[in-house]
Short mmCIF file of C-alpha atoms in Angstrom, two decimals:
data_model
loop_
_atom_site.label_atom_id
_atom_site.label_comp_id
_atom_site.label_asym_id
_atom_site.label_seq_id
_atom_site.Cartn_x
_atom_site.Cartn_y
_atom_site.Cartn_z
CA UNK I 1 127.38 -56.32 -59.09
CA UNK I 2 124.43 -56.68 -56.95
CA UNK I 3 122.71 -53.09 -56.23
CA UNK I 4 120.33 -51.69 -54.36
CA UNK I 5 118.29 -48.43 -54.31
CA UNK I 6 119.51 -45.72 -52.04
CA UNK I 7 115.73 -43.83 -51.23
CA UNK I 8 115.82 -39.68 -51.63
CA UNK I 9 116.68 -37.89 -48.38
CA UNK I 10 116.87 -34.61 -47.26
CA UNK I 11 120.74 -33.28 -45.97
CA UNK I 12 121.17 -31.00 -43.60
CA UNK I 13 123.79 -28.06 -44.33
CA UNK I 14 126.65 -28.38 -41.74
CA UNK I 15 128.00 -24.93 -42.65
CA UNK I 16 128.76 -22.51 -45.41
CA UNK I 17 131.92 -21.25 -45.89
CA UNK I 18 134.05 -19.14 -48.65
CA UNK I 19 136.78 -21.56 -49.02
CA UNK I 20 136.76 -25.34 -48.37
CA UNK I 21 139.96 -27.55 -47.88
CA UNK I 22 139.11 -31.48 -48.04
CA UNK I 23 142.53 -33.00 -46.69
CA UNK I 24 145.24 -31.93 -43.96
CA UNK I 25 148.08 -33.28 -45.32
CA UNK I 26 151.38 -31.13 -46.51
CA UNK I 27 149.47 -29.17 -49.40
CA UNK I 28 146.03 -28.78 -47.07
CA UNK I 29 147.51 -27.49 -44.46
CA UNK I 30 149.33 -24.90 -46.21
CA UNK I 31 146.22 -24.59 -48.43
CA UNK I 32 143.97 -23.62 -45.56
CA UNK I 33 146.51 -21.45 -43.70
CA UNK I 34 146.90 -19.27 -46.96
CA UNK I 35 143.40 -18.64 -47.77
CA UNK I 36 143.07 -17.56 -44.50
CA UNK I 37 145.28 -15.34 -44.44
CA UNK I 38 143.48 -13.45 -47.09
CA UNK I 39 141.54 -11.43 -44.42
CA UNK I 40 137.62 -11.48 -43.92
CA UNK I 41 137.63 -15.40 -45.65
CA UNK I 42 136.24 -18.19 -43.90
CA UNK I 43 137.49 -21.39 -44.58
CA UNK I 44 136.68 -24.71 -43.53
CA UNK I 45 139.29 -28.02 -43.31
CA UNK I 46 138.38 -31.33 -43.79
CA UNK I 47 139.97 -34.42 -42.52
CA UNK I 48 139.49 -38.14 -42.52
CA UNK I 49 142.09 -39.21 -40.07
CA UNK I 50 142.38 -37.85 -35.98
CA UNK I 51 145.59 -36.03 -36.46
CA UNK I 52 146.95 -33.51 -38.92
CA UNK I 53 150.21 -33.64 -41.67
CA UNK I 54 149.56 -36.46 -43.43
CA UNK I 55 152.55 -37.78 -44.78
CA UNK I 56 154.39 -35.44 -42.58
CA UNK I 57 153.45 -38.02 -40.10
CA UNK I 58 155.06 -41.22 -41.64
CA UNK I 59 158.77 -40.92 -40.96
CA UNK I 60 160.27 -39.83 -44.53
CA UNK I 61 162.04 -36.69 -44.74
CA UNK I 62 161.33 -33.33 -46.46
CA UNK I 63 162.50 -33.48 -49.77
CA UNK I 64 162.70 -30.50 -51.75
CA UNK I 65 163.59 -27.39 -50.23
CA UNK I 66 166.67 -26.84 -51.81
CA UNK I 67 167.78 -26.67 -55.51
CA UNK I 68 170.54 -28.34 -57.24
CA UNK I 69 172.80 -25.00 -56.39
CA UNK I 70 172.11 -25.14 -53.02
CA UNK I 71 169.58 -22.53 -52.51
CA UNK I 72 166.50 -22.44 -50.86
CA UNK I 73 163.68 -22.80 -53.58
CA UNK I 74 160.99 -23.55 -51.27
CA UNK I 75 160.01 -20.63 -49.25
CA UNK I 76 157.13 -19.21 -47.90
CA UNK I 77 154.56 -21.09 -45.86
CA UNK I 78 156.55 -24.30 -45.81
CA UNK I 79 159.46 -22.77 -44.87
CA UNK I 80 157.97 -20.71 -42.17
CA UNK I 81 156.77 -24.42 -41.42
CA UNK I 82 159.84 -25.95 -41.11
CA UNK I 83 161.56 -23.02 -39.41
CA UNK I 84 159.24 -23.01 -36.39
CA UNK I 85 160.18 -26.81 -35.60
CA UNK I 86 163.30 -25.73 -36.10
CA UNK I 87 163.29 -23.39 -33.12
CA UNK I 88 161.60 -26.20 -31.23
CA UNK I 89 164.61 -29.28 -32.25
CA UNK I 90 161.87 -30.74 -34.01
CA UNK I 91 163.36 -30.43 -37.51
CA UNK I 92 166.89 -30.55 -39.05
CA UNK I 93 168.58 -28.13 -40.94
CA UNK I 94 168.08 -28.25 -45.17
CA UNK I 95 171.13 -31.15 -45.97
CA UNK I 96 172.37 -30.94 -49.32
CA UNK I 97 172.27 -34.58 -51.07
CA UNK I 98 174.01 -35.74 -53.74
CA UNK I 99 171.14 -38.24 -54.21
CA UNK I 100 168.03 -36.59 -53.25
CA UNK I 101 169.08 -32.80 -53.80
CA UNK I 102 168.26 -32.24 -50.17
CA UNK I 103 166.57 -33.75 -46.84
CA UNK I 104 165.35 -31.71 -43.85
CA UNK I 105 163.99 -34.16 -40.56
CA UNK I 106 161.38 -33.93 -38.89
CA UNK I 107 159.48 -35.17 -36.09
CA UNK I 108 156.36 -36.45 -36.73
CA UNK I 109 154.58 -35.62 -33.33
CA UNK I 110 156.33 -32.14 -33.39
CA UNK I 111 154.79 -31.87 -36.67
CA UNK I 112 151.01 -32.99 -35.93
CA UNK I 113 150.96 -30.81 -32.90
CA UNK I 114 152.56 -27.32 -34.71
CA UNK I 115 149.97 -28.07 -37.58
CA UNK I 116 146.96 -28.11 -34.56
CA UNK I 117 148.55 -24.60 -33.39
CA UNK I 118 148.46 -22.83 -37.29
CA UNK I 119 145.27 -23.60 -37.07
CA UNK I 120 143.85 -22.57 -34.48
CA UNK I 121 145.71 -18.99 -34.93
CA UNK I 122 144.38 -18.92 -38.04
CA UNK I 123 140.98 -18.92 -36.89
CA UNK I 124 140.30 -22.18 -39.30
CA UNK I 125 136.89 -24.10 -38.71
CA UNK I 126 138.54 -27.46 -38.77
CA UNK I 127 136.59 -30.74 -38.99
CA UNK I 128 138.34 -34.04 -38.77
CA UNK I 129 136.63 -37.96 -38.66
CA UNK I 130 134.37 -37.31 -41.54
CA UNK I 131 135.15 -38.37 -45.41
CA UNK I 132 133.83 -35.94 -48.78
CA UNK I 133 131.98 -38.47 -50.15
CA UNK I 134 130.18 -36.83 -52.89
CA UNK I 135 129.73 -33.27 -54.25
CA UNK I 136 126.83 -30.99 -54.67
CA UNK I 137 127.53 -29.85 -58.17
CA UNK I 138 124.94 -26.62 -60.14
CA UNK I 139 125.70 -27.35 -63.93
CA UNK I 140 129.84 -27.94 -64.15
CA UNK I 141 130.65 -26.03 -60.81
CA UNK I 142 131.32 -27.49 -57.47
CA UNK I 143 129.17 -25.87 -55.03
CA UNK I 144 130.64 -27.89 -51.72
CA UNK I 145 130.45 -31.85 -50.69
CA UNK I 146 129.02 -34.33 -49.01
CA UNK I 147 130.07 -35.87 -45.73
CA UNK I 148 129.87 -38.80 -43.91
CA UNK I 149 130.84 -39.24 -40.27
CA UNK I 150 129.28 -41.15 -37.17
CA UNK I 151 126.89 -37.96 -37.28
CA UNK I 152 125.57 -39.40 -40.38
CA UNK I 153 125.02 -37.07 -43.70
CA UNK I 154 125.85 -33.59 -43.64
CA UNK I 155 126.64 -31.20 -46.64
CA UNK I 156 129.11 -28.28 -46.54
CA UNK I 157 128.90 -25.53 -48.91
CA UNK I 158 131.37 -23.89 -50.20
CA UNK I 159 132.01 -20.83 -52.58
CA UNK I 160 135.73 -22.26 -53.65
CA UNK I 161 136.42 -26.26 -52.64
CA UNK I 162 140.55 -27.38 -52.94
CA UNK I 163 141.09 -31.06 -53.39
CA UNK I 164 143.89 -31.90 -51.21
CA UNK I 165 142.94 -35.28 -50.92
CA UNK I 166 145.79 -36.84 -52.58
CA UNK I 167 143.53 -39.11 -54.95
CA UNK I 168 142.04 -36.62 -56.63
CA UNK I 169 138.54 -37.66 -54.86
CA UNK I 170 136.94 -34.34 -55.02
CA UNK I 171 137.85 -33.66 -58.26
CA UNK I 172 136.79 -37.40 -59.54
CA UNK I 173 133.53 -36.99 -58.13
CA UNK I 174 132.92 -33.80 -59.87
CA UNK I 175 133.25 -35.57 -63.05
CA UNK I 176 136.57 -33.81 -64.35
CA UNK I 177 138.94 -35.74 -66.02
CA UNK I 178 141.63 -37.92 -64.55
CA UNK I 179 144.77 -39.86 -65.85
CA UNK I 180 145.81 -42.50 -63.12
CA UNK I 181 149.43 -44.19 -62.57
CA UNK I 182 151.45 -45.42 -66.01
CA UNK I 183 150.74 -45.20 -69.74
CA UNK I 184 149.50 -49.24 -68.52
CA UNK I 185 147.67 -47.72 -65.61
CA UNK I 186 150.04 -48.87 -62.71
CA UNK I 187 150.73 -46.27 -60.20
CA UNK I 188 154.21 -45.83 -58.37
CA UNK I 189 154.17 -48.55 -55.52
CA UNK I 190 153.34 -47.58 -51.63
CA UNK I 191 155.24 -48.40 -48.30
CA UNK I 192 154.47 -48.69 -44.69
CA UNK I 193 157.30 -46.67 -43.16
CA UNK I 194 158.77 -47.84 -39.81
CA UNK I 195 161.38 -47.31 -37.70
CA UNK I 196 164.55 -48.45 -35.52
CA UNK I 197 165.97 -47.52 -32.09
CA UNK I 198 169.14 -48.86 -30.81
CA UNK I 199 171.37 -48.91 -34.05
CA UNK I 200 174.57 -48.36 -33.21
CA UNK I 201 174.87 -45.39 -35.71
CA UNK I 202 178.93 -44.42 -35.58
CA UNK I 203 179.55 -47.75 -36.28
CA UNK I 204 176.87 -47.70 -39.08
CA UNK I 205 178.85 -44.59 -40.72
CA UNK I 206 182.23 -45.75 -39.91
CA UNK I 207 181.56 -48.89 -41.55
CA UNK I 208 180.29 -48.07 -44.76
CA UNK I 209 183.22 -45.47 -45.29
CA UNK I 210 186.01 -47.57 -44.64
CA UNK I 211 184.27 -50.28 -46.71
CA UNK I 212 183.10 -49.07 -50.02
CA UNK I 213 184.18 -52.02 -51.67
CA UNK I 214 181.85 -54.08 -49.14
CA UNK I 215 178.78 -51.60 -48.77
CA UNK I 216 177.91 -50.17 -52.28
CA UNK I 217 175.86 -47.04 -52.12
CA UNK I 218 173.81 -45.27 -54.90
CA UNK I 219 175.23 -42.33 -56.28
CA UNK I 220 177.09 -40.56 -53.12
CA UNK I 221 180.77 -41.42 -52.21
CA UNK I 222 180.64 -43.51 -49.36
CA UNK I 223 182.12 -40.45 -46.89
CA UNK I 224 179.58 -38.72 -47.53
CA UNK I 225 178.07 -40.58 -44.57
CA UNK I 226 180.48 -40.41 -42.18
CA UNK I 227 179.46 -36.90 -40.70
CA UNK I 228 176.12 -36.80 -38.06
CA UNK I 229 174.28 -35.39 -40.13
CA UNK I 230 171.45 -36.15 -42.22
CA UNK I 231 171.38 -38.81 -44.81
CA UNK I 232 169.45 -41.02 -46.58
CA UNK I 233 171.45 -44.95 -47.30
CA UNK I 234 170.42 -46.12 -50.95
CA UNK I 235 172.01 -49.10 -52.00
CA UNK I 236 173.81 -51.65 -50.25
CA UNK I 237 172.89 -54.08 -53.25
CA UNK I 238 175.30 -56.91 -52.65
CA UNK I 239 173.75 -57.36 -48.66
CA UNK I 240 170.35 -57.70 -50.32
CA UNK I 241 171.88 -60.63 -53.24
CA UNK I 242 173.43 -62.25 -50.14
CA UNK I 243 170.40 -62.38 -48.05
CA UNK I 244 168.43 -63.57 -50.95
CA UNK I 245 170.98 -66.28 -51.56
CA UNK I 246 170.37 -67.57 -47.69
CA UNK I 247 166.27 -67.40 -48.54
CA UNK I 248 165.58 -63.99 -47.18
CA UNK I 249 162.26 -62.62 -49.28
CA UNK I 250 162.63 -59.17 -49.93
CA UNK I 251 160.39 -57.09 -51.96
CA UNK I 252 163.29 -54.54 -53.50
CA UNK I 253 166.77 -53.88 -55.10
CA UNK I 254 167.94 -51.34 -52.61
CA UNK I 255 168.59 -51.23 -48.88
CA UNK I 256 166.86 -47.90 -48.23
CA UNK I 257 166.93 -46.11 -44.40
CA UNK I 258 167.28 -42.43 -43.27
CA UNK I 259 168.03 -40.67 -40.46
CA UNK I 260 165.30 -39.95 -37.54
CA UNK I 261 165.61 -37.05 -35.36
CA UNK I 262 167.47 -39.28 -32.59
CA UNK I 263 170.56 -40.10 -32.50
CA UNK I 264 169.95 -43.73 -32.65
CA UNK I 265 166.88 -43.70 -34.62
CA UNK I 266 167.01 -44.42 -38.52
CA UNK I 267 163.04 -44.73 -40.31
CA UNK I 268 163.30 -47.40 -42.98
CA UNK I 269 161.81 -47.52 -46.35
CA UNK I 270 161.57 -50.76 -48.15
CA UNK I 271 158.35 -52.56 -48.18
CA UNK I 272 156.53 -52.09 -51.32
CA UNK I 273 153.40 -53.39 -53.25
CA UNK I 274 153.16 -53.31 -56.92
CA UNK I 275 150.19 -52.58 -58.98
CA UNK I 276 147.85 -51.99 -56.16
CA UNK I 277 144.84 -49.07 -56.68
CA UNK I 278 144.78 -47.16 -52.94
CA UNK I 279 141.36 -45.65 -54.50
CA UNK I 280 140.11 -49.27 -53.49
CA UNK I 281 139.74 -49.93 -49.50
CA UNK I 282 140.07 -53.72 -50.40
CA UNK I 283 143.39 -53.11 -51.99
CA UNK I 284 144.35 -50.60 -49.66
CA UNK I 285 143.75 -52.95 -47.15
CA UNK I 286 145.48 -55.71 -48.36
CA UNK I 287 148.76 -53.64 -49.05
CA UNK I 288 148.79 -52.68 -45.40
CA UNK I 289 149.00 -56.64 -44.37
CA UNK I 290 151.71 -56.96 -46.77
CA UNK I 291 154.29 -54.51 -46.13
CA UNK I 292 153.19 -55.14 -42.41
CA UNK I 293 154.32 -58.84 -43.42
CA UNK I 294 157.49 -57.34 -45.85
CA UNK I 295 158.48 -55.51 -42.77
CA UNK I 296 158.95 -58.16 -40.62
CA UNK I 297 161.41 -59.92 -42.74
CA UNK I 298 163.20 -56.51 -43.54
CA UNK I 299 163.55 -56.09 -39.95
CA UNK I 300 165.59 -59.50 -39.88
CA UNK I 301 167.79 -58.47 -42.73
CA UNK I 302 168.64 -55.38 -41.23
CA UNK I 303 170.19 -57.21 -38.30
CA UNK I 304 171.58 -59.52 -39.78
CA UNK I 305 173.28 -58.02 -42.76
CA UNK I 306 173.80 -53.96 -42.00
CA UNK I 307 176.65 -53.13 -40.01
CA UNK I 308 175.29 -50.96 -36.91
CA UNK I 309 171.66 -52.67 -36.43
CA UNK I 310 172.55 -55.96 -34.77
CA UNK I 311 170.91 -54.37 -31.81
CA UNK I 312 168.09 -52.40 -32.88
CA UNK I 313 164.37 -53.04 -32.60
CA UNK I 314 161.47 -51.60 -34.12
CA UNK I 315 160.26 -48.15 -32.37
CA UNK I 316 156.94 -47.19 -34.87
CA UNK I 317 155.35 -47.85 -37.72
CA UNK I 318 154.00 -45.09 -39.72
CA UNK I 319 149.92 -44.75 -39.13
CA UNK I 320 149.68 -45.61 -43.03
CA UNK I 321 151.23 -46.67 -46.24
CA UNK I 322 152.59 -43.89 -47.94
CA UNK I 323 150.70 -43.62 -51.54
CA UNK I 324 153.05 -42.11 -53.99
CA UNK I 325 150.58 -41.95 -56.97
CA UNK I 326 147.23 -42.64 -58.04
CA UNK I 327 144.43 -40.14 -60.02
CA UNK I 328 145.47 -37.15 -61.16
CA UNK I 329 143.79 -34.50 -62.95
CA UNK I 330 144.07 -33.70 -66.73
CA UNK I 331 144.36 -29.41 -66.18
CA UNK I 332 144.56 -26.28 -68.35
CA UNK I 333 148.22 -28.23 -68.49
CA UNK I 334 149.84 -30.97 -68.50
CA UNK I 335 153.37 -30.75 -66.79
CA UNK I 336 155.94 -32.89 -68.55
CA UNK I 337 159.52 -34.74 -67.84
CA UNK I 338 160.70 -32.52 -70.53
CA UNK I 339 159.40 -29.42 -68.72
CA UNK I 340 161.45 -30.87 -65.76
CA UNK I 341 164.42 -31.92 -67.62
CA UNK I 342 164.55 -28.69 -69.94
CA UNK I 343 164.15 -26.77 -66.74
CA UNK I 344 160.89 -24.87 -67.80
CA UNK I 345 159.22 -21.35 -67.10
CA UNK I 346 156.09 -20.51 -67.40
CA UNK I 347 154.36 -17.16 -66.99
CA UNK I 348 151.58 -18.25 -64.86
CA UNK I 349 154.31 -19.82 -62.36
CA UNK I 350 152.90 -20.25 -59.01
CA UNK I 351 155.67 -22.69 -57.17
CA UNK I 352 159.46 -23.77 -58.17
CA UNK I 353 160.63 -26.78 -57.69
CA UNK I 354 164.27 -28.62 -58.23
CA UNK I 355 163.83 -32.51 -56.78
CA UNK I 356 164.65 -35.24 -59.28
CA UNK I 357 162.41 -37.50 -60.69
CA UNK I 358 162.38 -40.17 -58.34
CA UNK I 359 160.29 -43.16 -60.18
CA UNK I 360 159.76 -46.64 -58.02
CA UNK I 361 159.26 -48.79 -60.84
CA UNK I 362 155.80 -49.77 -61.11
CA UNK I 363 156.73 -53.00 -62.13
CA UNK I 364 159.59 -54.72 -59.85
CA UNK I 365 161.41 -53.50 -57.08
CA UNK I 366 164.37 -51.04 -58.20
CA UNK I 367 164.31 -47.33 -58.49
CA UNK I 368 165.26 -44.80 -61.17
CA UNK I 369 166.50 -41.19 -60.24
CA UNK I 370 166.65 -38.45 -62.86
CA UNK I 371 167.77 -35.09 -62.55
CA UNK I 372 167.10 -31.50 -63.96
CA UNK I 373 170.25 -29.29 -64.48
CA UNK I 374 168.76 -26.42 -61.44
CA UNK I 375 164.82 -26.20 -61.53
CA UNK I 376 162.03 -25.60 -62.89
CA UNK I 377 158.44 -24.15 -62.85
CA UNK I 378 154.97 -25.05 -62.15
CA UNK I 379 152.33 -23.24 -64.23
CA UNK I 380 148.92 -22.52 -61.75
CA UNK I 381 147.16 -24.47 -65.35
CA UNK I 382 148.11 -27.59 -63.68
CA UNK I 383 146.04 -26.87 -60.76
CA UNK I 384 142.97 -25.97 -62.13
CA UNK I 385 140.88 -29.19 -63.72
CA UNK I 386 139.56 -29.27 -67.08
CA UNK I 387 135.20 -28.85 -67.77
CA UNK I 388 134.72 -28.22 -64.16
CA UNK I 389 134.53 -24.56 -62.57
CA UNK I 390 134.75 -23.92 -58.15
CA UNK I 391 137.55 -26.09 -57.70
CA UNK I 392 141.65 -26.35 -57.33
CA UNK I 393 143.79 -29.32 -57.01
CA UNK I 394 147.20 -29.59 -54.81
CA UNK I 395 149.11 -31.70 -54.20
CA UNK I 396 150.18 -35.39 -55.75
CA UNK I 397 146.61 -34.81 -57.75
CA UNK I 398 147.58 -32.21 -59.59
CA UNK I 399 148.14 -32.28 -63.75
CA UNK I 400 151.37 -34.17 -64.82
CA UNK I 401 152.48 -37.08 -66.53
CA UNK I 402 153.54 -40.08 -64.48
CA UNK I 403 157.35 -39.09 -65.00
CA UNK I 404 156.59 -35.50 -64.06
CA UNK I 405 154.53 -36.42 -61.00
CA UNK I 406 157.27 -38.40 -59.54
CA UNK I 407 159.32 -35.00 -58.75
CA UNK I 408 156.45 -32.76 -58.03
CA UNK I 409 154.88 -35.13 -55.48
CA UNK I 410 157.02 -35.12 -52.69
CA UNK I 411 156.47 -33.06 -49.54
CA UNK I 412 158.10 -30.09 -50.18
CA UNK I 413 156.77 -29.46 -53.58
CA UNK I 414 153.09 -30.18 -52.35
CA UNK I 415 153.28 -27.82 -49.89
CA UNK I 416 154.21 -25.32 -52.28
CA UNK I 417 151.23 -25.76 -54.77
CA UNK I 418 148.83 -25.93 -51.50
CA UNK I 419 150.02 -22.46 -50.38
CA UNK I 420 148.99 -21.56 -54.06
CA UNK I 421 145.84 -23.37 -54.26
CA UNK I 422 144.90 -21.80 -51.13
CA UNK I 423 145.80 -18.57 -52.13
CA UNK I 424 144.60 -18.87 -55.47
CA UNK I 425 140.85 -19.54 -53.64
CA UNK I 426 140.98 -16.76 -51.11
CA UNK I 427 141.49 -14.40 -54.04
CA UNK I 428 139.45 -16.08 -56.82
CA UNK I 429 136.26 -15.12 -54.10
CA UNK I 430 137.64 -11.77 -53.29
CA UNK I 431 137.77 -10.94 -56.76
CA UNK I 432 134.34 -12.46 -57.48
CA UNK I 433 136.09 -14.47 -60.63
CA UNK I 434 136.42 -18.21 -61.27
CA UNK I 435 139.94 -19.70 -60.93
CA UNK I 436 140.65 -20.51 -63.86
CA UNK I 437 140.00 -16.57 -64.72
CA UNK I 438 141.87 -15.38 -62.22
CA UNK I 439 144.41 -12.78 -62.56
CA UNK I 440 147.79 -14.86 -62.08
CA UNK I 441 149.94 -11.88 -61.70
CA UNK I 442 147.39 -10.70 -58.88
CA UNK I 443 148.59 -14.20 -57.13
CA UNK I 444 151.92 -14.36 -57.71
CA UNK I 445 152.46 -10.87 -56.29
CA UNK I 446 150.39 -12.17 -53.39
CA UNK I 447 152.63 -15.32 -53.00
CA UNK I 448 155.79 -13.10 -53.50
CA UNK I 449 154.32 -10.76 -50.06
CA UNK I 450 154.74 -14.14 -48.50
CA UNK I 451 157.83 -14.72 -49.06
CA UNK I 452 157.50 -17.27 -52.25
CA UNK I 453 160.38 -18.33 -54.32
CA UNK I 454 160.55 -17.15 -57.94
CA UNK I 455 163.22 -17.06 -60.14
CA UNK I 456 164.60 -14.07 -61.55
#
């Protein structure tokens, strides 16, 4: 590759802050709104996009808050989330799912604009429109980062940075070591959620429980979706073989769609691109026109083939593909599928978690769901990088293996380990230790004032 040589320049210091959150999505925000609720810390959030939530923002549900028994086993600040859309009708109650362990609703405008109002009440310097693009590093510890933004260079320093980026950018930069996607290096595919207004949704329910033998579903006995309630349709395998037969393209095994907040809405998720690295704008870019492209034709089988939709039309389209995987960091720990499966404890646990390990085949265009007997923990280890000291991970970045990741990532979960992360900071500077030194029990009783989930 071609390269040039960027000259020397001097950067001026945008602010200095105790603890710095790069990313808003689930595990920021929650990141940002603990540490500052450590009182006396200043802390700074960084965002890329104009709005706030990140995925929250896309159209998929909240998976995670309950456990395989039915209890709540995410609590805390993303309950206290959930609960004040709740008292707005801008979130469904926690739906226990044969399939997915549970799905809470929610709307994504409701969410963006809640997410504006925790911050501001939290007295949170936030800063969105400029990317982290590098970090100012003394020795192995990360001292703040770089940003770019129509203002031009600016550095913020920090005495605690969490990488809530998702890709691990903060943390890559800093030199610590990453794992990325598969034992072959292919991540978990994306999708560009969208959704549909107009579908006739009683006769959607009715139909698929009077007709199991015509409209197979994954997993749940087809009355299951009778009730209005929530619910997530996964299957419907022979309407896909049939509209392949007539020369419809479509890029997966499974029909997938789930209930919006409106009666007659239903967000759709089956576009996909395999093998694409969403650390790379080009690919990034080029996903986007395909599952804009996918979409289209999805949109055509939907009418065509699924009871309910012969009527609908297309309402939104989520603001971005949803990336399910990409770096991750190699921690103190490396969370496993057996941890999952064996349902694990640790005595550093900092968040519980229960949802299955949902894996969209890297390769291809099925799905395979695996679950744990109840739940199991998450050691704080797997937030804290290995060789390099000032910074915390949340989020889908944090240390797992590919089969372990593909429980732990989803929304619920993330917000979870950012109310620990974010925590974990506030107190790491209070204390005057690093993180990785920090007293766990000291955090764990602070998580537990909050209202945390442990197990007993």
């Amino acid at each position: 590759m071609k390269q040039i040589e960027e000259p020397a320049r001097r950067i001026p210091v945008r602010v200095e802050v105790d603890v710095l959150v790069v990313g808003a999505g689930p595990a920021g925000l929650m990141a940002a709104q603990a540490a500052a609720l450590e009182k006396g810390t200043k802390v700074m959030l960084v965002e890329s996009r104009g709005f706030l939530g990140g995925n929250m923002t896309i159209g998929l549900p909240l998976l995670g808050f309950l456990g395989r028994k039915g209890n709540v086993v995410i609590k805390g600040l993303p309950l206290q989330f959930v609960e004040r859309l709740q008292e707005k009708g801008l979130a469904t109650h926690h739906r226990a799912c044969p399939l997915h362990v549970s799905l809470t609703m929610i709307d994504p405008e409701g969410t963006k604009h809640l997410a504006f109002q925790i911050i501001k009440e939290c007295g949170i310097d936030l800063l969105m429109y400029a990317f982290a693009t590098d970090v100012i590093m003394e020795g192995n510890t990360v001292k703040g980062v770089i940003i770019d933004s129509k203002k031009g260079r600016e550095a913020i320093l920090a005495k605690r940075v969490i990488d809530c980026t998702g890709d691990g950018d903060i943390a890559y930069r800093a030199g610590a070591p990453m794992n990325y996607g598969n034992e072959k290096g292919i991540p978990q595919p994306p999708t560009l959620m969208f959704s549909m207004r107009g579908v006739d949704s009683r006769k959607l329910r009715d139909a698929v429980a009077d007709h199991p033998d015509v409209y197979d579903i994954d997993f749940i006995p087809n009355e299951f979706f009778r009730a209005d309630d929530n619910c997530t349709f996964v299957g419907f395998r022979n309407q896909i073989k049939k509209a392949r037969e007539a020369g419809y393209k479509l890029p997966v095994e499974r029909t997938i769609f789930m209930t919006g907040m409106a009666p007659d809405e239903w967000w759709v998720n089956m576009s996909r691109v395999n093998g694409i690295d969403a650390t790379d704008p080009a690919q990034y870019t080029q996903g986007e026109i395909i599952c804009a492209e996918q979409n289209e034709e999805i949109v055509r089988y939907l009418k065509a083939y699924i009871p309910g939709f012969e009527n609908a039309y297309v309402d939104r389209v989520a603001p971005f593909m949803g990336i399910r995987e990409t770096r991750r960091i190699v921690g103190e720990y490396i969370l496993t599928e057996d941890d999952i499966f064996n349902c694990a404890r640790f005595d550093d646990v900092i968040a519980v978690a229960s949802y299955p390990v949902d894996l969209h085949h890297p390769v291809g265009g099925d799905c395979s769901l695996y679950w744990c007997p109840d739940c199991y923990d998450i050691p704080y280890r797997c937030l804290i990088p290995q060789k390099i000291d000032g910074l915390i991970v949340a989020g889908r970045n944090v240390s797992m293996t590919h089969l372990a990741l593909a429980s732990a990532r989803v929304m619920a979960p993330a917000m979870a380990l950012g109310e620990a992360a974010g925590k974990a900071a506030a107190l790491s500077v209070k204390e005057n230790v690093e993180l990785r030194d920090l007293d766990v029990r000291k955090l764990q009783e602070s998580l537990k004032a909050e209202g945390v989930y442990f197990r007993e």
